Amino acid sequence: MSEYIPIPEARRFDLLKDPIPVKWYLRPIVWLISFPVFWMHRSHIKKIGMENVKNPYILLCSHNAFYDFMVATVATWPHQAYYIVAVDGFIGREWLMRGVGCIGKRKFTNDISIIRHMRKVLDRGKVVAFYPEARYSLCGTNAILPASPK
């Protein structure tokens, strides 16, 4: 049993690659998926003090379930939001994730390129949405966000 199964050479995720504009043909598909899921879960969005808010802006969200991305899509409709997403969500579908407006980040690491990517998206007049806790909160409590390095 000393035989090893070779592992194929994996291509590393390019964290420095700039976010691409959202593919025009994927936007309606994202909306067609997001709105029914939003309605099916009987979600509600309360926009308080948002009357004069115009693009670009940063949307900070709490993370309860995978469908939070769909809720944020409905909340920002008709504008396109770009999402900060862990790179493990890109495995095998990087073209799709980038095509719908996802920006990859490695979990639990400091990554200054994310700031540059967010700046590029904001300069385009788009919305950046991210989940600072970076985890699901199944019990409805907030996570403690670590202090930044000095």
Short mmCIF file of N, CA, C and O in Angstrom, two decimals, residues 1-50:
data_model
loop_
_atom_site.label_atom_id
_atom_site.label_comp_id
_atom_site.label_asym_id
_atom_site.label_seq_id
_atom_site.Cartn_x
_atom_site.Cartn_y
_atom_site.Cartn_z
N MET A 1 0.82 -1.20 0.00
CA MET A 1 0.00 0.00 0.00
C MET A 1 0.86 1.26 0.00
O MET A 1 0.51 2.25 0.58
N SER A 2 2.00 1.18 -0.59
CA SER A 2 2.86 2.36 -0.65
C SER A 2 2.64 3.15 -1.93
O SER A 2 3.42 4.01 -2.28
N GLU A 3 1.56 2.83 -2.64
CA GLU A 3 1.26 3.56 -3.86
C GLU A 3 0.57 4.87 -3.51
O GLU A 3 -0.32 4.92 -2.67
N TYR A 4 1.01 5.90 -4.19
CA TYR A 4 0.42 7.21 -3.97
C TYR A 4 -0.41 7.59 -5.17
O TYR A 4 -0.06 7.30 -6.31
N ILE A 5 -1.51 8.23 -4.90
CA ILE A 5 -2.34 8.74 -5.97
C ILE A 5 -1.85 10.16 -6.26
O ILE A 5 -1.82 11.00 -5.36
N PRO A 6 -1.41 10.41 -7.49
CA PRO A 6 -0.89 11.75 -7.79
C PRO A 6 -1.99 12.81 -7.72
O PRO A 6 -3.12 12.58 -8.15
N ILE A 7 -1.65 13.93 -7.14
CA ILE A 7 -2.58 15.04 -7.05
C ILE A 7 -2.29 15.95 -8.23
O ILE A 7 -1.15 16.35 -8.44
N PRO A 8 -3.33 16.29 -8.98
CA PRO A 8 -3.07 17.17 -10.12
C PRO A 8 -2.60 18.54 -9.66
O PRO A 8 -2.96 19.00 -8.58
N GLU A 9 -1.77 19.14 -10.46
CA GLU A 9 -1.25 20.45 -10.14
C GLU A 9 -2.40 21.46 -10.12
O GLU A 9 -3.10 21.63 -11.11
N ALA A 10 -2.59 22.10 -8.99
CA ALA A 10 -3.67 23.06 -8.84
C ALA A 10 -3.17 24.45 -9.19
O ALA A 10 -2.07 24.84 -8.79
N ARG A 11 -3.97 25.18 -9.91
CA ARG A 11 -3.64 26.54 -10.27
C ARG A 11 -4.06 27.44 -9.11
O ARG A 11 -5.18 27.38 -8.64
N ARG A 12 -3.14 28.26 -8.63
CA ARG A 12 -3.45 29.16 -7.51
C ARG A 12 -4.38 30.27 -7.96
O ARG A 12 -4.30 30.75 -9.09
N PHE A 13 -5.25 30.68 -7.06
CA PHE A 13 -6.17 31.76 -7.32
C PHE A 13 -5.40 33.08 -7.37
O PHE A 13 -4.61 33.37 -6.47
N ASP A 14 -5.63 33.86 -8.39
CA ASP A 14 -4.92 35.13 -8.56
C ASP A 14 -5.65 36.23 -7.79
O ASP A 14 -6.64 36.78 -8.26
N LEU A 15 -5.13 36.55 -6.60
CA LEU A 15 -5.75 37.58 -5.76
C LEU A 15 -5.49 38.99 -6.28
O LEU A 15 -6.17 39.93 -5.88
N LEU A 16 -4.53 39.14 -7.17
CA LEU A 16 -4.19 40.47 -7.69
C LEU A 16 -4.99 40.84 -8.93
O LEU A 16 -4.96 41.99 -9.36
N LYS A 17 -5.71 39.89 -9.51
CA LYS A 17 -6.48 40.15 -10.72
C LYS A 17 -7.62 41.12 -10.39
O LYS A 17 -8.38 40.91 -9.45
N ASP A 18 -7.72 42.17 -11.18
CA ASP A 18 -8.74 43.18 -10.95
C ASP A 18 -10.15 42.61 -11.14
O ASP A 18 -10.35 41.72 -11.97
N PRO A 19 -11.13 43.14 -10.40
CA PRO A 19 -12.51 42.70 -10.61
C PRO A 19 -12.96 43.10 -12.02
O PRO A 19 -12.69 44.22 -12.47
N ILE A 20 -13.63 42.19 -12.67
CA ILE A 20 -14.09 42.47 -14.03
C ILE A 20 -15.51 43.03 -13.98
O ILE A 20 -16.23 42.79 -13.01
N PRO A 21 -15.90 43.78 -15.00
CA PRO A 21 -17.30 44.22 -15.04
C PRO A 21 -18.23 43.00 -15.09
O PRO A 21 -17.90 41.98 -15.69
N VAL A 22 -19.38 43.13 -14.46
CA VAL A 22 -20.33 42.03 -14.42
C VAL A 22 -20.81 41.75 -15.84
O VAL A 22 -21.09 42.66 -16.62
N LYS A 23 -20.88 40.47 -16.17
CA LYS A 23 -21.33 40.07 -17.51
C LYS A 23 -22.79 40.45 -17.69
O LYS A 23 -23.64 40.13 -16.85
N TRP A 24 -23.10 41.13 -18.77
CA TRP A 24 -24.46 41.64 -19.00
C TRP A 24 -25.49 40.52 -19.04
O TRP A 24 -26.61 40.69 -18.60
N TYR A 25 -25.11 39.36 -19.55
CA TYR A 25 -26.06 38.26 -19.69
C TYR A 25 -26.28 37.50 -18.38
O TYR A 25 -27.25 36.74 -18.25
N LEU A 26 -25.42 37.71 -17.38
CA LEU A 26 -25.60 37.05 -16.08
C LEU A 26 -26.46 37.86 -15.12
O LEU A 26 -27.07 37.30 -14.22
N ARG A 27 -26.54 39.18 -15.32
CA ARG A 27 -27.34 40.01 -14.41
C ARG A 27 -28.80 39.59 -14.34
O ARG A 27 -29.32 39.41 -13.24
N PRO A 28 -29.49 39.42 -15.47
CA PRO A 28 -30.89 39.00 -15.37
C PRO A 28 -31.05 37.62 -14.75
O PRO A 28 -32.04 37.36 -14.04
N ILE A 29 -30.09 36.74 -14.96
CA ILE A 29 -30.16 35.40 -14.36
C ILE A 29 -30.04 35.51 -12.85
O ILE A 29 -30.79 34.86 -12.11
N VAL A 30 -29.12 36.34 -12.38
CA VAL A 30 -28.96 36.55 -10.93
C VAL A 30 -30.26 37.09 -10.34
O VAL A 30 -30.72 36.65 -9.30
N TRP A 31 -30.88 38.05 -11.02
CA TRP A 31 -32.14 38.62 -10.53
C TRP A 31 -33.26 37.59 -10.56
O TRP A 31 -34.07 37.52 -9.64
N LEU A 32 -33.30 36.77 -11.62
CA LEU A 32 -34.34 35.74 -11.72
C LEU A 32 -34.21 34.67 -10.64
O LEU A 32 -35.19 34.04 -10.27
N ILE A 33 -33.02 34.48 -10.14
CA ILE A 33 -32.81 33.52 -9.04
C ILE A 33 -33.06 34.20 -7.70
O ILE A 33 -33.70 33.64 -6.81
N SER A 34 -32.59 35.43 -7.54
CA SER A 34 -32.62 36.11 -6.25
C SER A 34 -34.02 36.50 -5.79
O SER A 34 -34.37 36.28 -4.63
N PHE A 35 -34.82 37.07 -6.67
CA PHE A 35 -36.14 37.54 -6.26
C PHE A 35 -37.05 36.40 -5.78
O PHE A 35 -37.66 36.52 -4.71
N PRO A 36 -37.17 35.28 -6.50
CA PRO A 36 -38.02 34.19 -5.97
C PRO A 36 -37.52 33.62 -4.64
O PRO A 36 -38.33 33.31 -3.76
N VAL A 37 -36.22 33.50 -4.48
CA VAL A 37 -35.68 32.99 -3.21
C VAL A 37 -35.99 33.98 -2.09
O VAL A 37 -36.40 33.58 -0.99
N PHE A 38 -35.85 35.25 -2.37
CA PHE A 38 -36.18 36.30 -1.39
C PHE A 38 -37.65 36.18 -0.97
O PHE A 38 -37.97 36.21 0.22
N TRP A 39 -38.55 36.04 -1.94
CA TRP A 39 -39.98 35.93 -1.64
C TRP A 39 -40.31 34.62 -0.94
O TRP A 39 -41.14 34.57 -0.04
N MET A 40 -39.66 33.54 -1.36
CA MET A 40 -39.93 32.23 -0.78
C MET A 40 -39.59 32.20 0.72
O MET A 40 -40.29 31.57 1.50
N HIS A 41 -38.54 32.89 1.11
CA HIS A 41 -38.14 32.93 2.51
C HIS A 41 -38.87 34.02 3.30
O HIS A 41 -38.59 34.21 4.48
N ARG A 42 -39.76 34.73 2.61
CA ARG A 42 -40.54 35.81 3.23
C ARG A 42 -39.64 36.85 3.91
O ARG A 42 -39.92 37.30 5.02
N SER A 43 -38.58 37.16 3.23
CA SER A 43 -37.64 38.16 3.76
C SER A 43 -38.22 39.56 3.61
O SER A 43 -39.09 39.80 2.78
N HIS A 44 -37.74 40.45 4.45
CA HIS A 44 -38.16 41.85 4.41
C HIS A 44 -36.93 42.73 4.45
O HIS A 44 -35.96 42.42 5.13
N ILE A 45 -37.01 43.84 3.73
CA ILE A 45 -35.93 44.81 3.73
C ILE A 45 -36.52 46.14 4.18
O ILE A 45 -37.51 46.60 3.63
N LYS A 46 -35.92 46.71 5.20
CA LYS A 46 -36.32 48.03 5.68
C LYS A 46 -35.19 48.99 5.36
O LYS A 46 -34.09 48.87 5.88
N LYS A 47 -35.46 49.93 4.47
CA LYS A 47 -34.45 50.93 4.10
C LYS A 47 -34.74 52.19 4.90
O LYS A 47 -35.70 52.90 4.62
N ILE A 48 -33.91 52.46 5.88
CA ILE A 48 -34.09 53.62 6.75
C ILE A 48 -32.97 54.61 6.46
O ILE A 48 -31.79 54.27 6.54
N GLY A 49 -33.35 55.81 6.12
CA GLY A 49 -32.35 56.85 5.84
C GLY A 49 -31.59 56.63 4.55
O GLY A 49 -30.49 57.14 4.39
N MET A 50 -32.15 55.89 3.63
CA MET A 50 -31.45 55.56 2.38
C MET A 50 -31.95 56.40 1.19
O MET A 50 -31.51 56.20 0.08
#
